Amino acid sequence: MTIKQEKLTVIGAGSWGTALALVLADNGHEVTLLSRNDSQKQEINTEHRNSKYLPDISLPENIVATTSLEEALEGVETVIVAVPTKAIREQLRAILKFQQKPLVFVHVSKGIEPDTLLRISEIFEQEVPKSILKEIVALSGPSHAEEVSLRHPTIVTVSAKNMEIAENVRDLFMNQNFRVYTNPDLIGVEIGGALKNIIALAAGVSDGLGFGDNAKAALITRGLAEISRLGTKMGANPLTFSGLTGVGDLIVTCTSVHSRNWRAGHMLGQGQNLEDVLQNMGMIVEGVRTTKAAYQLAQKYHCQMPIAEMLYHVLFNRVDAKEAVERLMGRLKKNEMEELVDILSAQMEQS
């Protein structure tokens, strides 16, 4: 496959932003990586390493770091935004100070904004004028930065309202190690990617409490039902959640030590409080804020989400983790197939 080389910018030189910059550089693109500090910039440009986030990875020479946003935006038509959900508004406002021409924004974060209850693409639509916002593309799926940077086989999904542009973004990233599918269900892709972090936190709590594979399998399965139930009420296609950004992302995030959400949950299950966990992690744990958003969304849509609800109380109301599990196990008897009926009914209401 012949790849058209482009000049691209990745905003955010954390592990995920750096790993995606490497994928793009492998495809021959000229990649500018926006760094937060001079020491990181110097290390990337002179040693071709990002030791804080991907210490064992050698970066190609066609990745050039800068701390200047104005310099990073010069001459590019596509920007990959790889910052945490809570930093997106601030980053977009900074971009608007230097940008007058239309851009394709590719967002690679997985979260929902608490209180506003907006998906990430909706935050972009709210912050960026239509004259500059050519399209928003979501890239999501089961993908640890550590494995992507080692060029291990990885498959993800891109989604946008304009599928022609989504296909263009697919082609930017696609190579023999990094396969990209397209999916027209932007709502489902964003919801699946965000809510799986909640279930990963819960799976970590379960493991931290010393429960076994039975418990984790139940959490993943019932968690998928919660994601599908809420996502469908919000307008997603339930089939999306059986794909890469649903069950695929759930599996990798709930079972891997690379998952920061699982690691944070594991610490909580071992008895650490939330403040200490977040401090010890040293990186953003998207599932914490998303749990609050999911709790609010469940109330807004009158949607039963018992795992998200119990985790919300563990995180924000200091309910004991073991007590929360006991509450889940003590819920009223229910036929498992009722869940499928609820999801299908919600889809019919949307159509």
Coordinates of C-alpha atoms in Angstrom, one line a residue:
M1 CA 0.0 0.0 0.0
T2 CA 1.4 3.4 -1.0
I3 CA 1.1 6.0 1.8
K4 CA 0.9 9.7 1.0
Q5 CA 3.5 11.3 3.3
E6 CA 2.2 14.3 5.3
K7 CA 3.4 16.7 7.9
L8 CA 1.5 15.8 11.1
T9 CA 1.4 17.1 14.7
V10 CA 0.8 15.1 17.8
I11 CA -0.1 17.2 20.8
G12 CA 0.9 15.4 24.0
A13 CA 4.2 13.6 24.5
G14 CA 3.0 11.1 27.0
S15 CA 3.2 7.4 26.4
W16 CA 0.2 7.2 24.0
G17 CA 1.1 10.3 22.1
T18 CA 4.6 9.2 21.6
A19 CA 3.6 5.7 20.6
L20 CA 1.2 7.1 17.9
A21 CA 3.9 9.5 16.7
L22 CA 6.1 6.4 16.2
V23 CA 3.4 4.7 14.2
L24 CA 3.1 7.7 12.0
A25 CA 6.9 8.1 11.6
D26 CA 7.1 4.4 10.6
N27 CA 4.8 5.3 7.8
G28 CA 7.2 8.0 6.5
H29 CA 5.3 11.0 7.8
E30 CA 7.1 14.0 9.2
V31 CA 5.9 14.2 12.8
T32 CA 6.1 17.1 15.2
L33 CA 5.5 16.0 18.8
L34 CA 4.4 18.8 21.2
S35 CA 6.3 18.4 24.5
R36 CA 5.5 20.1 27.8
N37 CA 9.1 20.9 28.8
D38 CA 12.6 21.6 27.3
S39 CA 14.3 18.6 28.9
Q40 CA 11.9 16.2 27.3
K41 CA 12.2 18.1 24.0
Q42 CA 15.9 17.9 24.1
E43 CA 16.0 14.2 24.9
I44 CA 13.6 13.3 22.1
N45 CA 15.6 15.5 19.6
T46 CA 19.1 14.5 20.6
E47 CA 18.8 11.0 22.1
H48 CA 15.6 10.0 20.3
R49 CA 14.1 8.7 23.5
N50 CA 11.3 9.6 25.8
S51 CA 12.6 8.0 29.0
K52 CA 9.8 9.1 31.3
Y53 CA 7.1 7.3 29.4
L54 CA 8.7 4.8 27.0
P55 CA 12.2 4.3 28.4
D56 CA 13.3 1.4 26.3
I57 CA 12.1 2.7 22.9
S58 CA 14.3 4.3 20.3
L59 CA 12.4 6.9 18.3
P60 CA 12.8 7.5 14.6
E61 CA 14.6 10.7 13.5
N62 CA 11.5 11.9 11.6
I63 CA 9.9 12.6 15.0
V64 CA 10.9 16.1 16.1
A65 CA 9.8 17.5 19.4
T66 CA 8.9 21.2 20.2
T67 CA 7.5 23.1 23.1
S68 CA 6.1 25.8 20.8
L69 CA 2.4 25.2 19.9
E70 CA 2.7 27.8 17.1
E71 CA 5.6 25.9 15.6
A72 CA 3.8 22.6 16.0
L73 CA 0.7 23.9 14.0
E74 CA 2.7 25.4 11.2
G75 CA 1.8 23.8 7.8
V76 CA -0.3 20.9 9.1
E77 CA -3.8 19.9 8.2
T78 CA -4.2 17.1 10.7
V79 CA -3.6 17.3 14.4
I80 CA -3.6 14.3 16.8
V81 CA -4.7 15.4 20.3
A82 CA -3.3 13.0 22.9
V83 CA -4.0 14.8 26.1
P84 CA -6.2 13.7 29.1
T85 CA -9.9 14.5 28.8
K86 CA -9.7 17.2 31.5
A87 CA -7.0 19.1 29.6
I88 CA -8.8 19.1 26.2
R89 CA -10.7 22.4 26.6
E90 CA -7.6 24.3 27.7
Q91 CA -5.6 22.8 24.8
L92 CA -8.2 23.7 22.2
R93 CA -8.3 27.2 23.4
A94 CA -4.6 27.5 23.1
I95 CA -4.7 26.1 19.5
L96 CA -7.3 28.7 18.5
K97 CA -4.8 31.5 19.3
F98 CA -2.6 30.4 16.4
Q99 CA -4.9 28.6 14.0
Q100 CA -7.1 30.2 11.3
K101 CA -7.2 27.4 8.7
P102 CA -9.5 24.3 8.9
L103 CA -8.0 21.3 10.7
V104 CA -8.9 17.6 11.0
F105 CA -8.6 16.8 14.7
V106 CA -8.0 13.2 15.7
H107 CA -8.7 12.6 19.4
V108 CA -7.3 9.6 21.0
S109 CA -8.4 10.1 24.6
K110 CA -11.1 8.0 26.3
G111 CA -13.3 9.9 28.7
I112 CA -16.6 11.8 29.4
E113 CA -16.6 15.2 31.0
P114 CA -18.3 15.2 34.4
D115 CA -21.1 17.6 35.0
T116 CA -21.5 18.6 31.3
L117 CA -21.7 14.9 30.4
L118 CA -20.2 15.6 27.0
R119 CA -18.4 13.1 24.9
I120 CA -15.0 14.3 23.6
S121 CA -16.2 15.1 20.1
E122 CA -18.9 17.2 21.6
I123 CA -16.3 19.2 23.6
F124 CA -14.5 19.9 20.3
E125 CA -17.7 21.0 18.7
Q126 CA -18.4 23.3 21.6
E127 CA -14.9 24.9 21.7
V128 CA -13.8 25.0 18.1
P129 CA -15.5 27.3 15.5
K130 CA -16.9 25.6 12.4
S131 CA -14.5 27.6 10.2
I132 CA -11.6 25.8 11.8
L133 CA -13.2 22.5 12.7
K134 CA -13.0 20.5 9.4
E135 CA -13.7 17.2 11.1
I136 CA -13.3 15.3 14.4
V137 CA -12.1 11.7 14.2
A138 CA -12.0 9.4 17.2
L139 CA -9.3 6.7 17.3
S140 CA -10.0 4.0 19.9
G141 CA -9.6 0.3 20.6
P142 CA -7.5 -2.2 22.6
S143 CA -4.1 -0.5 22.5
H144 CA -1.5 -0.2 25.2
A145 CA 1.2 2.3 24.3
E146 CA 3.9 0.0 25.6
E147 CA 3.0 -2.7 23.1
V148 CA 2.3 -0.3 20.2
S149 CA 5.8 1.2 20.7
L150 CA 7.3 -2.3 20.5
R151 CA 5.4 -2.7 17.2
H152 CA 3.4 -5.6 18.5
P153 CA 0.3 -6.3 16.4
T154 CA -2.5 -3.9 17.4
I155 CA -6.0 -3.3 15.9
V156 CA -8.0 -0.1 16.5
T157 CA -11.0 1.7 15.1
V158 CA -11.5 5.2 13.8
S159 CA -14.9 6.9 13.6
A160 CA -16.2 10.3 12.4
K161 CA -19.4 11.8 11.1
N162 CA -17.6 12.2 7.7
M163 CA -16.5 8.7 6.9
E164 CA -14.4 9.8 3.9
I165 CA -12.2 11.7 6.3
A166 CA -12.2 8.8 8.8
E167 CA -10.8 6.6 6.0
N168 CA -8.1 9.2 5.3
V169 CA -7.1 9.1 8.9
R170 CA -7.1 5.3 8.8
D171 CA -4.7 5.4 5.9
L172 CA -2.3 7.7 7.8
F173 CA -1.9 5.2 10.6
M174 CA -2.4 1.8 8.9
N175 CA 0.7 -0.5 8.6
Q176 CA 1.7 -4.1 9.0
N177 CA 1.8 -3.7 12.8
F178 CA -1.1 -1.2 13.4
R179 CA -4.3 -2.2 11.7
V180 CA -7.2 0.3 11.6
Y181 CA -10.8 -0.4 11.0
T182 CA -13.5 2.2 10.4
N183 CA -16.8 2.4 12.2
P184 CA -19.6 5.0 11.5
D185 CA -20.9 4.9 15.1
L186 CA -19.1 7.8 16.6
I187 CA -21.3 7.8 19.8
G188 CA -20.7 4.1 20.4
V189 CA -16.9 4.3 19.8
E190 CA -16.5 7.1 22.2
I191 CA -18.9 5.6 24.9
G192 CA -17.3 2.2 24.7
G193 CA -13.8 3.6 25.0
A194 CA -14.7 5.8 27.9
L195 CA -16.8 3.5 30.0
K196 CA -14.5 0.5 29.8
N197 CA -12.1 2.4 32.1
I198 CA -14.8 2.2 34.9
I199 CA -15.0 -1.6 34.5
A200 CA -11.2 -1.8 34.5
L201 CA -11.1 0.1 37.8
A202 CA -13.6 -2.4 39.2
A203 CA -11.6 -5.4 37.9
G204 CA -8.5 -4.0 39.6
V205 CA -10.5 -3.6 42.9
S206 CA -11.6 -7.2 42.6
D207 CA -8.1 -8.4 42.1
G208 CA -6.8 -6.2 44.9
L209 CA -9.3 -7.8 47.2
G210 CA -7.9 -11.2 46.3
F211 CA -10.9 -12.4 44.3
G212 CA -10.3 -14.8 41.4
D213 CA -10.9 -15.1 37.7
N214 CA -14.6 -15.9 38.3
A215 CA -15.3 -12.5 39.8
K216 CA -13.3 -10.7 37.1
A217 CA -15.1 -12.5 34.3
A218 CA -18.4 -11.6 35.9
L219 CA -17.4 -8.0 36.2
I220 CA -16.3 -7.8 32.5
T221 CA -19.5 -9.5 31.3
R222 CA -21.9 -7.5 33.4
G223 CA -19.8 -4.4 32.8
L224 CA -20.3 -4.9 29.0
A225 CA -24.1 -5.1 29.6
E226 CA -24.0 -1.7 31.5
I227 CA -21.9 -0.1 28.7
S228 CA -24.3 -1.4 26.1
R229 CA -27.4 -0.3 28.1
L230 CA -26.3 3.3 28.6
G231 CA -24.7 3.6 25.2
T232 CA -27.8 2.5 23.4
K233 CA -29.9 4.9 25.3
M234 CA -27.5 7.7 24.2
G235 CA -28.0 6.7 20.5
A236 CA -25.2 4.2 19.9
N237 CA -25.5 1.0 17.9
P238 CA -25.4 -1.9 20.4
L239 CA -23.3 -4.0 17.9
T240 CA -20.5 -1.5 18.4
F241 CA -20.0 -2.8 21.9
S242 CA -19.3 -6.3 20.6
G243 CA -16.4 -5.0 18.7
L244 CA -12.9 -3.4 19.3
T245 CA -14.1 -0.4 21.3
G246 CA -16.4 -2.6 23.5
V247 CA -15.5 -6.1 24.4
G248 CA -12.0 -5.7 22.8
D249 CA -11.0 -2.7 24.9
L250 CA -12.7 -4.2 28.0
I251 CA -10.5 -7.4 27.8
V252 CA -7.2 -5.6 27.4
T253 CA -7.9 -2.9 30.0
C254 CA -9.3 -5.3 32.6
T255 CA -6.7 -7.9 32.4
S256 CA -3.3 -6.2 31.8
V257 CA -0.8 -4.7 34.2
H258 CA -0.2 -2.0 31.5
S259 CA -3.6 -0.6 32.3
R260 CA -3.4 2.3 34.6
N261 CA -7.1 2.0 35.5
W262 CA -6.6 -1.6 36.5
R263 CA -3.5 -0.7 38.6
A264 CA -5.3 2.1 40.3
G265 CA -8.2 -0.2 41.1
H266 CA -5.8 -2.8 42.4
M267 CA -4.4 -0.3 44.9
L268 CA -7.9 0.6 46.0
G269 CA -8.7 -3.0 46.6
Q270 CA -5.6 -3.4 48.7
G271 CA -6.9 -0.7 51.0
Q272 CA -5.2 2.5 49.8
N273 CA -7.3 5.7 49.6
L274 CA -8.0 7.4 46.3
E275 CA -5.8 10.4 47.0
D276 CA -2.7 8.2 47.7
V277 CA -3.5 6.0 44.7
L278 CA -3.6 9.0 42.3
Q279 CA -0.5 10.4 43.7
N280 CA 1.4 7.1 43.4
M281 CA 0.2 6.6 39.8
G282 CA 1.9 9.8 38.6
M283 CA -0.4 9.7 35.5
I284 CA -4.0 10.6 34.8
V285 CA -6.4 7.7 35.6
E286 CA -9.3 8.5 33.2
G287 CA -11.7 6.1 34.8
V288 CA -12.0 8.1 38.0
R289 CA -13.5 11.2 36.4
T290 CA -15.5 9.0 34.0
T291 CA -17.0 7.1 36.9
K292 CA -18.5 10.3 38.1
A293 CA -19.8 11.1 34.6
A294 CA -21.3 7.7 34.2
Y295 CA -23.1 7.9 37.6
Q296 CA -24.6 11.2 36.4
L297 CA -25.5 9.8 33.0
A298 CA -27.2 6.8 34.6
Q299 CA -29.4 9.2 36.5
K300 CA -30.1 11.4 33.5
Y301 CA -31.1 8.4 31.3
H302 CA -32.8 6.4 34.1
C303 CA -30.4 3.6 33.3
Q304 CA -29.4 0.8 35.8
M305 CA -25.6 0.7 36.1
P306 CA -24.9 -1.1 39.4
I307 CA -21.1 -1.6 38.9
A308 CA -20.6 2.1 38.0
E309 CA -22.8 3.1 40.9
M310 CA -21.0 1.0 43.5
L311 CA -17.6 2.2 42.2
Y312 CA -18.8 5.8 42.4
H313 CA -19.5 5.3 46.1
V314 CA -16.1 3.6 46.7
L315 CA -14.3 6.5 45.0
F316 CA -16.2 9.5 46.2
N317 CA -18.2 8.4 49.3
R318 CA -15.5 6.3 50.9
V319 CA -17.6 3.1 50.8
D320 CA -15.5 0.1 51.7
A321 CA -14.6 -1.8 48.5
K322 CA -15.4 -5.2 50.0
E323 CA -18.8 -3.9 51.2
A324 CA -19.5 -2.6 47.7
V325 CA -18.9 -6.1 46.2
E326 CA -21.2 -7.6 48.8
R327 CA -23.9 -5.1 47.8
L328 CA -23.5 -6.1 44.2
M329 CA -23.8 -9.8 45.0
G330 CA -26.9 -9.1 47.1
R331 CA -28.9 -7.4 44.4
L332 CA -32.4 -8.7 43.5
K333 CA -32.7 -11.8 41.4
K334 CA -33.0 -11.1 37.7
N335 CA -33.1 -13.1 34.4
E336 CA -30.0 -12.4 32.4
M337 CA -31.9 -12.3 29.1
E338 CA -33.9 -9.3 30.5
E339 CA -30.8 -7.2 29.9
L340 CA -30.8 -8.1 26.2
V341 CA -34.4 -7.1 25.9
D342 CA -33.8 -3.8 27.7
I343 CA -30.9 -3.0 25.2
L344 CA -32.9 -3.9 22.1
S345 CA -35.9 -2.0 23.4
A346 CA -33.8 1.1 23.9
Q347 CA -32.4 0.7 20.3
M348 CA -35.9 0.5 18.9
E349 CA -36.9 3.7 20.8
Q350 CA -33.9 5.5 19.1
S351 CA -34.9 4.3 15.6

